[in-house]
mmCIF file of N, CA, C and O in Angstrom:
data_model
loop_
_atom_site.group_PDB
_atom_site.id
_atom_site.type_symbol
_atom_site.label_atom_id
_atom_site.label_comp_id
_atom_site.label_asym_id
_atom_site.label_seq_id
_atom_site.Cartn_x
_atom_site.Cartn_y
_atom_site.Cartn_z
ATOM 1 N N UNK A 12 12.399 -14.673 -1.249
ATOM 2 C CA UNK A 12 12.436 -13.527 -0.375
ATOM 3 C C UNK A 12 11.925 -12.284 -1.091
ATOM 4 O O UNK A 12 10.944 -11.615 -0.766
ATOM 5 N N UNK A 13 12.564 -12.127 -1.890
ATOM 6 C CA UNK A 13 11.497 -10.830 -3.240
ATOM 7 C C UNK A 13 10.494 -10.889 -3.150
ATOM 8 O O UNK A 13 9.970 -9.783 -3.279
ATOM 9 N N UNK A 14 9.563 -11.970 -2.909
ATOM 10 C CA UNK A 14 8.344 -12.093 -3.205
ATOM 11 C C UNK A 14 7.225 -11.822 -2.519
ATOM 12 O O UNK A 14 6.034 -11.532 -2.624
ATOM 13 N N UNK A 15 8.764 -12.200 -1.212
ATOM 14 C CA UNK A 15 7.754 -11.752 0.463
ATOM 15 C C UNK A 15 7.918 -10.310 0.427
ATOM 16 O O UNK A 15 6.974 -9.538 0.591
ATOM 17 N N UNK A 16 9.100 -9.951 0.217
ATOM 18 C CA UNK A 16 9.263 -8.223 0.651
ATOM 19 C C UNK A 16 7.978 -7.551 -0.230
ATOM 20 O O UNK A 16 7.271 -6.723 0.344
ATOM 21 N N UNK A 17 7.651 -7.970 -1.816
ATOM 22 C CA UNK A 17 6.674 -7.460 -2.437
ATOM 23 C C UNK A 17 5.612 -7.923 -1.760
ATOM 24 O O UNK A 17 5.156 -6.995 -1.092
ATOM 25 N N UNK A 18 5.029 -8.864 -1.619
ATOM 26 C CA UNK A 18 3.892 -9.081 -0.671
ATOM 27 C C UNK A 18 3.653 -8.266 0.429
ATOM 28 O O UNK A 18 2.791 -7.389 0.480
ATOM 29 N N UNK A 19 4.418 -8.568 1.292
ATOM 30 C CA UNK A 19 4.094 -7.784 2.596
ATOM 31 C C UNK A 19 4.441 -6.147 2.405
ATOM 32 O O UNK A 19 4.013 -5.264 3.149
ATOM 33 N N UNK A 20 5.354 -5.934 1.186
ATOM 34 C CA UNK A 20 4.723 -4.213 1.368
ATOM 35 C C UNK A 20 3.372 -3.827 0.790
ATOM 36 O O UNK A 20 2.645 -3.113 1.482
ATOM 37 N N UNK A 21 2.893 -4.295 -0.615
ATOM 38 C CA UNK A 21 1.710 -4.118 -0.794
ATOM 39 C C UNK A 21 0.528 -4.226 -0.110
ATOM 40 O O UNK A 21 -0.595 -3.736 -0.229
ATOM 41 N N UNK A 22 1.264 -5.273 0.913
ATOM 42 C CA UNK A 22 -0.488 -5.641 2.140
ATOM 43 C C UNK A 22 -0.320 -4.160 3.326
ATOM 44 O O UNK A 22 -1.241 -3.822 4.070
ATOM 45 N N UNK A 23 0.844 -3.548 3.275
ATOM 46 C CA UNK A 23 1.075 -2.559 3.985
ATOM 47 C C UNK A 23 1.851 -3.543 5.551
ATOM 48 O O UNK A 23 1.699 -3.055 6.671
ATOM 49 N N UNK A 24 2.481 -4.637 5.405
ATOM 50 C CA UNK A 24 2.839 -4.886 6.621
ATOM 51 C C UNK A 24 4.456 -4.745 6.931
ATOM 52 O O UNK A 24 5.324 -5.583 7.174
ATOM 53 N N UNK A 25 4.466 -3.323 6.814
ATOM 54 C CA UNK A 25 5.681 -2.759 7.069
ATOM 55 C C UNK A 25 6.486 -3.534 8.014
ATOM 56 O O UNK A 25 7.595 -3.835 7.573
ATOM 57 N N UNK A 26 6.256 -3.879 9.033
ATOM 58 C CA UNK A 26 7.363 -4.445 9.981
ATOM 59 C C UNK A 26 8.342 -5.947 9.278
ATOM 60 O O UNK A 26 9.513 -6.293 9.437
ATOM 61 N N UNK A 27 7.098 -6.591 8.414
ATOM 62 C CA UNK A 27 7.571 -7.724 8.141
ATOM 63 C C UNK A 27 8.612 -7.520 6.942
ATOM 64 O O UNK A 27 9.664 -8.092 6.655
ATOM 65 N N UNK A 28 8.003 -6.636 6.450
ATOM 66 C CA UNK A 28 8.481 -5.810 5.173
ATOM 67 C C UNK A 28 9.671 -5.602 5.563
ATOM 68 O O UNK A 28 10.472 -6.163 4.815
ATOM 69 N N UNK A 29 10.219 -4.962 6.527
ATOM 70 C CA UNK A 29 11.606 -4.703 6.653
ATOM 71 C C UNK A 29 12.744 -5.568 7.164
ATOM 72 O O UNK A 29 13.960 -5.536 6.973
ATOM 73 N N UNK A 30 11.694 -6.602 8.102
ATOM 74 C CA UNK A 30 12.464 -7.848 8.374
ATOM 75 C C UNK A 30 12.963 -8.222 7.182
ATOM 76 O O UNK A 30 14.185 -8.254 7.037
ATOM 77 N N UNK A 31 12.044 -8.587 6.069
ATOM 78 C CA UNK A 31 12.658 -9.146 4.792
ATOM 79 C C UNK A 31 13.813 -8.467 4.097
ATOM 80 O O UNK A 31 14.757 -9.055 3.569
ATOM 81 N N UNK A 32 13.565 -6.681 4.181
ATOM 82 C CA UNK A 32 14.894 -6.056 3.540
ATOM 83 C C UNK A 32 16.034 -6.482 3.929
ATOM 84 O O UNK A 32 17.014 -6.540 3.187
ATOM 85 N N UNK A 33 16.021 -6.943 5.562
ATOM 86 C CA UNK A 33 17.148 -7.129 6.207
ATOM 87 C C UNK A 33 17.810 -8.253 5.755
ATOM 88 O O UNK A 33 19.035 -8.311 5.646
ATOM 89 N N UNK A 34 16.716 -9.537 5.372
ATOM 90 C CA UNK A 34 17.066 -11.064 4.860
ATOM 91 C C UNK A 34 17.714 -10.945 3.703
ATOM 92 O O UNK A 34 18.729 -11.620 3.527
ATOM 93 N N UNK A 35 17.197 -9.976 2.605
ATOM 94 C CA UNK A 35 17.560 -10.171 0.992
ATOM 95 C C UNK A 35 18.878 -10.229 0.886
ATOM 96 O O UNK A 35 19.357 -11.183 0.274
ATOM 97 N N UNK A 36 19.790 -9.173 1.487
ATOM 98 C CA UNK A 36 21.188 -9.418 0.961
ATOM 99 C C UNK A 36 21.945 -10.549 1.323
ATOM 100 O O UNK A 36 23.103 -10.648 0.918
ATOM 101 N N UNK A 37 21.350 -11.560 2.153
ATOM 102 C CA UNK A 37 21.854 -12.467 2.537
ATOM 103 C C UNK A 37 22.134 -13.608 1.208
ATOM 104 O O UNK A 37 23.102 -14.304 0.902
ATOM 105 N N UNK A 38 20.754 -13.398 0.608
ATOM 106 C CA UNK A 38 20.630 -14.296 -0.435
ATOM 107 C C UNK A 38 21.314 -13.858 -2.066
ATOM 108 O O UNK A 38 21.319 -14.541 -3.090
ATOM 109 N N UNK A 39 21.780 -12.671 -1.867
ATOM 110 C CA UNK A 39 22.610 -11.956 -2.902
ATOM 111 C C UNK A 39 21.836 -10.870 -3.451
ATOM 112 O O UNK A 39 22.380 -10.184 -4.316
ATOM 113 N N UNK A 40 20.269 -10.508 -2.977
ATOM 114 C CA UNK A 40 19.917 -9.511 -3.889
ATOM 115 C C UNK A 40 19.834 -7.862 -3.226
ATOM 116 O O UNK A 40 19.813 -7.475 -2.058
ATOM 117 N N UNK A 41 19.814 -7.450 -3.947
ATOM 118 C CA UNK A 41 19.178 -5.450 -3.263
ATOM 119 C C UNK A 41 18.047 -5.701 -2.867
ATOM 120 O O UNK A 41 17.372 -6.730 -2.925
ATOM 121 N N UNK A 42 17.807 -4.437 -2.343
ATOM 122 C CA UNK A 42 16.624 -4.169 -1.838
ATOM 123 C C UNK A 42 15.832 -2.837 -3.039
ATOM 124 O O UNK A 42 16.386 -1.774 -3.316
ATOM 125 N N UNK A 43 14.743 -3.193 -3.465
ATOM 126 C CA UNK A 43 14.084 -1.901 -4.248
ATOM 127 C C UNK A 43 13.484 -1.262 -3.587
ATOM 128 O O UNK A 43 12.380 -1.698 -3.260
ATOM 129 N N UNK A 44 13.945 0.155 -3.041
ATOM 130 C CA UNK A 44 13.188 0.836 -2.633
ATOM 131 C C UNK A 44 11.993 1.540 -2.621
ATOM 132 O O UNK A 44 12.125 2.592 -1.995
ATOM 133 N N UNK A 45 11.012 1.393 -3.013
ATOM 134 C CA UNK A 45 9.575 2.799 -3.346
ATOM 135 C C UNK A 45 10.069 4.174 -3.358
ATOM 136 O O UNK A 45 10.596 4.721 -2.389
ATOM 137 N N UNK A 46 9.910 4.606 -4.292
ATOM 138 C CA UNK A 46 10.246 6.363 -4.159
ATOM 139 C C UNK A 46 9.263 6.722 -4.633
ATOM 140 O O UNK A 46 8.271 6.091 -4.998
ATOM 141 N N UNK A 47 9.672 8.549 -4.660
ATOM 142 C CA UNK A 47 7.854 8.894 -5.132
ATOM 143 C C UNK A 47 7.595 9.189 -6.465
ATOM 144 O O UNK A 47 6.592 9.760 -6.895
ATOM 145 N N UNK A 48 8.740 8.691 -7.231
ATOM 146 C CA UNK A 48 8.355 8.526 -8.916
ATOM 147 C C UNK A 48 8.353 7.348 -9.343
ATOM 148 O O UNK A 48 8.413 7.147 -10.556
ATOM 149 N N UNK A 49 8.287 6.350 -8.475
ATOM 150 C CA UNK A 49 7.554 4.922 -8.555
ATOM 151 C C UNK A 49 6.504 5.015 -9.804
ATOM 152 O O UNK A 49 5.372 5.498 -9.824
ATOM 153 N N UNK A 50 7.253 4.395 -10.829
ATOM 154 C CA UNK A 50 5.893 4.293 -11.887
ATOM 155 C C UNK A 50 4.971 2.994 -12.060
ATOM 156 O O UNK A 50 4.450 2.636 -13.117
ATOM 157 N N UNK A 51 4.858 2.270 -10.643
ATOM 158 C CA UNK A 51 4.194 1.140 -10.920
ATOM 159 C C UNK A 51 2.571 1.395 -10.362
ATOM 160 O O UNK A 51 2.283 2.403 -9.717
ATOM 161 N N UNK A 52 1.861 0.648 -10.606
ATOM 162 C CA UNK A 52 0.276 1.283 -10.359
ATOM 163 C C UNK A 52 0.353 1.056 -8.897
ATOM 164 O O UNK A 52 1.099 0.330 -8.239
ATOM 165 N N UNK A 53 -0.800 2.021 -8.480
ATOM 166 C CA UNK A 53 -0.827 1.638 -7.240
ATOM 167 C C UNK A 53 -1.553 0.864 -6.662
ATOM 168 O O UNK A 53 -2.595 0.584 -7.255
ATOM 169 N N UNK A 54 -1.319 0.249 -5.373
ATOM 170 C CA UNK A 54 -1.559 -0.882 -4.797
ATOM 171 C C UNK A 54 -3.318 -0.949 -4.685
ATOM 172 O O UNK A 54 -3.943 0.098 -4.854
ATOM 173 N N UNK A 55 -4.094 -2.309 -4.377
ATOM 174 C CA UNK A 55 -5.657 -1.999 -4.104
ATOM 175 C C UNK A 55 -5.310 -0.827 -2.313
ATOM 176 O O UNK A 55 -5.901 0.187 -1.943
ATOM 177 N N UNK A 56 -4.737 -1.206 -1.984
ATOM 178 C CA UNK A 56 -4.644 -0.892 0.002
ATOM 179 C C UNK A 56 -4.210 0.955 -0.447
ATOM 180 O O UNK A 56 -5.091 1.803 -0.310
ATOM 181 N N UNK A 57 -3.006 1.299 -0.887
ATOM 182 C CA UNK A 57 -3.044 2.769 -1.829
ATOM 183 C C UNK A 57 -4.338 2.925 -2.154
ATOM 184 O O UNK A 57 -5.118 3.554 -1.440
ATOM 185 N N UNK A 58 -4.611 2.458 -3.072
ATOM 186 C CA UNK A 58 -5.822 3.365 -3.701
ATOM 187 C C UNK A 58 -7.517 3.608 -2.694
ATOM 188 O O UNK A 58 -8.370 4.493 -2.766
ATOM 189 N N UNK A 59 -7.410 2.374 -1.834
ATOM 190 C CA UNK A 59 -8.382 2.695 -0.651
ATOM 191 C C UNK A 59 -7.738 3.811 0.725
ATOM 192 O O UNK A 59 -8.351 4.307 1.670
ATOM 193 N N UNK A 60 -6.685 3.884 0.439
ATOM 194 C CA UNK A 60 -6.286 5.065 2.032
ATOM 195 C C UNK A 60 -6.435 6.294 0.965
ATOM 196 O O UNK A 60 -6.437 7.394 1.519
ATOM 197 N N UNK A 61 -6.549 6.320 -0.329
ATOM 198 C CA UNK A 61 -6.405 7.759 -0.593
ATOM 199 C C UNK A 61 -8.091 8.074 -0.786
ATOM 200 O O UNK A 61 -8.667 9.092 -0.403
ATOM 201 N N UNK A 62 -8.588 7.125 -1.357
ATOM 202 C CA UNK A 62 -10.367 6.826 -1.058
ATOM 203 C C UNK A 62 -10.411 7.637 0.071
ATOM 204 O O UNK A 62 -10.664 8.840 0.129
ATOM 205 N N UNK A 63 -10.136 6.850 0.967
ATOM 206 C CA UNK A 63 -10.470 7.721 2.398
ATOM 207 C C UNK A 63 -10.028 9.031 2.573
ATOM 208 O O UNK A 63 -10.569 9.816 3.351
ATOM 209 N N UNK A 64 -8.904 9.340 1.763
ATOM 210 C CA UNK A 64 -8.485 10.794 2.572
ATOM 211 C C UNK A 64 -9.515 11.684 1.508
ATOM 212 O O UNK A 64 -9.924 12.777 1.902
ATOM 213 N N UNK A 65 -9.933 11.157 0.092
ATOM 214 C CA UNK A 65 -10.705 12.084 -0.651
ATOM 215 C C UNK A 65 -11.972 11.983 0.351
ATOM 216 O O UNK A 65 -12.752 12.910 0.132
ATOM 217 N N UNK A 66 -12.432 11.054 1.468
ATOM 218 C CA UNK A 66 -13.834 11.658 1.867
ATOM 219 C C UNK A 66 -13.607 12.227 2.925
ATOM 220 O O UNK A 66 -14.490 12.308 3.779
ATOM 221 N N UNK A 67 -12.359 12.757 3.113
ATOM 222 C CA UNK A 67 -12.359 13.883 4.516
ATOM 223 C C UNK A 67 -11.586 12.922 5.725
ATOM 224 O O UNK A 67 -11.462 13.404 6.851
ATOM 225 N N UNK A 68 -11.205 11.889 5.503
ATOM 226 C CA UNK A 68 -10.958 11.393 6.650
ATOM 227 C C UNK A 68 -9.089 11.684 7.323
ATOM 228 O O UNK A 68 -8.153 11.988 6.583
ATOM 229 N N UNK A 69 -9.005 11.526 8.510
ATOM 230 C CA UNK A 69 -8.006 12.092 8.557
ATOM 231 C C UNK A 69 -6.565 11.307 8.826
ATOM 232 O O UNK A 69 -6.596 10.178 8.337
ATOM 233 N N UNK A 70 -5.860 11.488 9.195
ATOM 234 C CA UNK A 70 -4.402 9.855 9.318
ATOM 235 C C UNK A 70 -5.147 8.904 10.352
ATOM 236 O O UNK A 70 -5.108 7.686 10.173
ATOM 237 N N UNK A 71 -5.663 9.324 11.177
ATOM 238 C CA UNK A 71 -5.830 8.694 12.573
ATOM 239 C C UNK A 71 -6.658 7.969 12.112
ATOM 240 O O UNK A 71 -6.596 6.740 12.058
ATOM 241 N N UNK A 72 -7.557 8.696 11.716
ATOM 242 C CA UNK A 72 -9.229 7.889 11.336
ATOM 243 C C UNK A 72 -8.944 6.804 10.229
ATOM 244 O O UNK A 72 -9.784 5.906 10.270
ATOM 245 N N UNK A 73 -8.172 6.674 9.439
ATOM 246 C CA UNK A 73 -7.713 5.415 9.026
ATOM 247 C C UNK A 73 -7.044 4.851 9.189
ATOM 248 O O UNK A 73 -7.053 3.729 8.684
ATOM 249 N N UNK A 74 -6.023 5.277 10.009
ATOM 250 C CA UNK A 74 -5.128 3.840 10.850
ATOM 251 C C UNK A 74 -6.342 3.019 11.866
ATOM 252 O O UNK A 74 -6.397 1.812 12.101
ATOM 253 N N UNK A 75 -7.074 3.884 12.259
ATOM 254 C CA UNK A 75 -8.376 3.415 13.389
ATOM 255 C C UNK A 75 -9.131 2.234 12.527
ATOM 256 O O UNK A 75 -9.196 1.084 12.962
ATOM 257 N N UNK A 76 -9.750 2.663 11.144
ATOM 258 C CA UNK A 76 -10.545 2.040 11.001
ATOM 259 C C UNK A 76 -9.742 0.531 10.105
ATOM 260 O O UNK A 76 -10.306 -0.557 10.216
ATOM 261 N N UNK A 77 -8.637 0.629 9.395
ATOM 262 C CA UNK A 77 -8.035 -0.271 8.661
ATOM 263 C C UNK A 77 -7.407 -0.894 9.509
ATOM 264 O O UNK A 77 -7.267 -2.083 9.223
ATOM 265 N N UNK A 78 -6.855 -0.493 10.688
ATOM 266 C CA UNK A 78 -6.343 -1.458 11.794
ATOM 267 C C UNK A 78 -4.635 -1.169 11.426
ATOM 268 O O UNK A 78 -3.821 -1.981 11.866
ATOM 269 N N UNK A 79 -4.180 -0.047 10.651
ATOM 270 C CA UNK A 79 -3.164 -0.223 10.117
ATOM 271 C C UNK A 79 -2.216 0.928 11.319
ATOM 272 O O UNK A 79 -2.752 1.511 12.262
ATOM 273 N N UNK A 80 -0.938 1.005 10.999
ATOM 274 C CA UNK A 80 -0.114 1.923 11.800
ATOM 275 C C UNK A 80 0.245 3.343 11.537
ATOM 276 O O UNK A 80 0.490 3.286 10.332
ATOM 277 N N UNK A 81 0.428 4.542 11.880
ATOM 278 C CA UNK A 81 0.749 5.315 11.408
ATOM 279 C C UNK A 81 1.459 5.211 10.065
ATOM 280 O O UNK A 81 0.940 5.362 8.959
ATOM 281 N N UNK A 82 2.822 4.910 10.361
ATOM 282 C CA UNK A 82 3.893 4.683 9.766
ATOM 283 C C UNK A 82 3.125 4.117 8.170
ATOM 284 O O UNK A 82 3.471 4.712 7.150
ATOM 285 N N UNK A 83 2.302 3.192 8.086
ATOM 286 C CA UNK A 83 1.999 2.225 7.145
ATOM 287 C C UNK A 83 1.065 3.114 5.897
ATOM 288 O O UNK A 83 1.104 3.216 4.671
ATOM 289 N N UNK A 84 0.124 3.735 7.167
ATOM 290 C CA UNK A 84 -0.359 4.958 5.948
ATOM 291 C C UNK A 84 0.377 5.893 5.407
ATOM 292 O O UNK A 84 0.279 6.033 4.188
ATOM 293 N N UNK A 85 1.128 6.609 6.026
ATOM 294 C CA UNK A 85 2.142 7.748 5.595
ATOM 295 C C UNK A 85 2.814 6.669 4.362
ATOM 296 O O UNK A 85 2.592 6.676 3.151
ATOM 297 N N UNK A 86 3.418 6.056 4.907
ATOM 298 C CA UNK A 86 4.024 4.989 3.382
ATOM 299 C C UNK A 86 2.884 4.919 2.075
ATOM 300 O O UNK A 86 3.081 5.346 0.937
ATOM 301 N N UNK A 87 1.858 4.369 2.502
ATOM 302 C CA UNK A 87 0.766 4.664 1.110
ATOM 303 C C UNK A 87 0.572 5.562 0.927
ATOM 304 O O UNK A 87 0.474 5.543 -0.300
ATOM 305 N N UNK A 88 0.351 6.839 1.323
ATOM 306 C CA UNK A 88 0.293 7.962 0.966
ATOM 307 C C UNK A 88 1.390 8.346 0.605
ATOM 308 O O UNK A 88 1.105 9.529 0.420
ATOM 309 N N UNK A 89 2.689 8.247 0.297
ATOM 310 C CA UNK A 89 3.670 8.826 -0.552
ATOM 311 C C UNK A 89 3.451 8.101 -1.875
ATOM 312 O O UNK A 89 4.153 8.370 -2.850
#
């Protein structure tokens, strides 16, 4: 289950992502949250939404073009 919650947040698929937070304590573990002094590198999917915001683009215009959700960019962007 760790493995999924890390998976599917790095792919940015928040919904599944949280399904899994919900599963973990079942199996005995926490949940690690992301905060914004997260010192782990950032993700390839991070480092392409901020790509985009350095060429002007705006929230919309990359949830549009990545197919992704509001919610999912605001998360990479913190």
């Amino acid at each position: 289950m760790r493995t999924a919650y890390d998976l599917f947040t790095s792919m940015g698929m928040s919904a599944f992502a949280e399904r899994t937070t919900r599963e973990l304590p079942a199996t005995g573990e926490n949940v690690r949250r992301r905060t914004a002094d997260a010192t782990d590198d950032p993700t390839a999917r991070e480092l392409l939404i901020v790509r985009l915001v350095r060429e002007g683009l705006t929230n919309p215009e990359i949830e549009t073009r990545l197919l992704l959700s509001p919610r999912t960019v605001e998360w990479h962007l913190r």
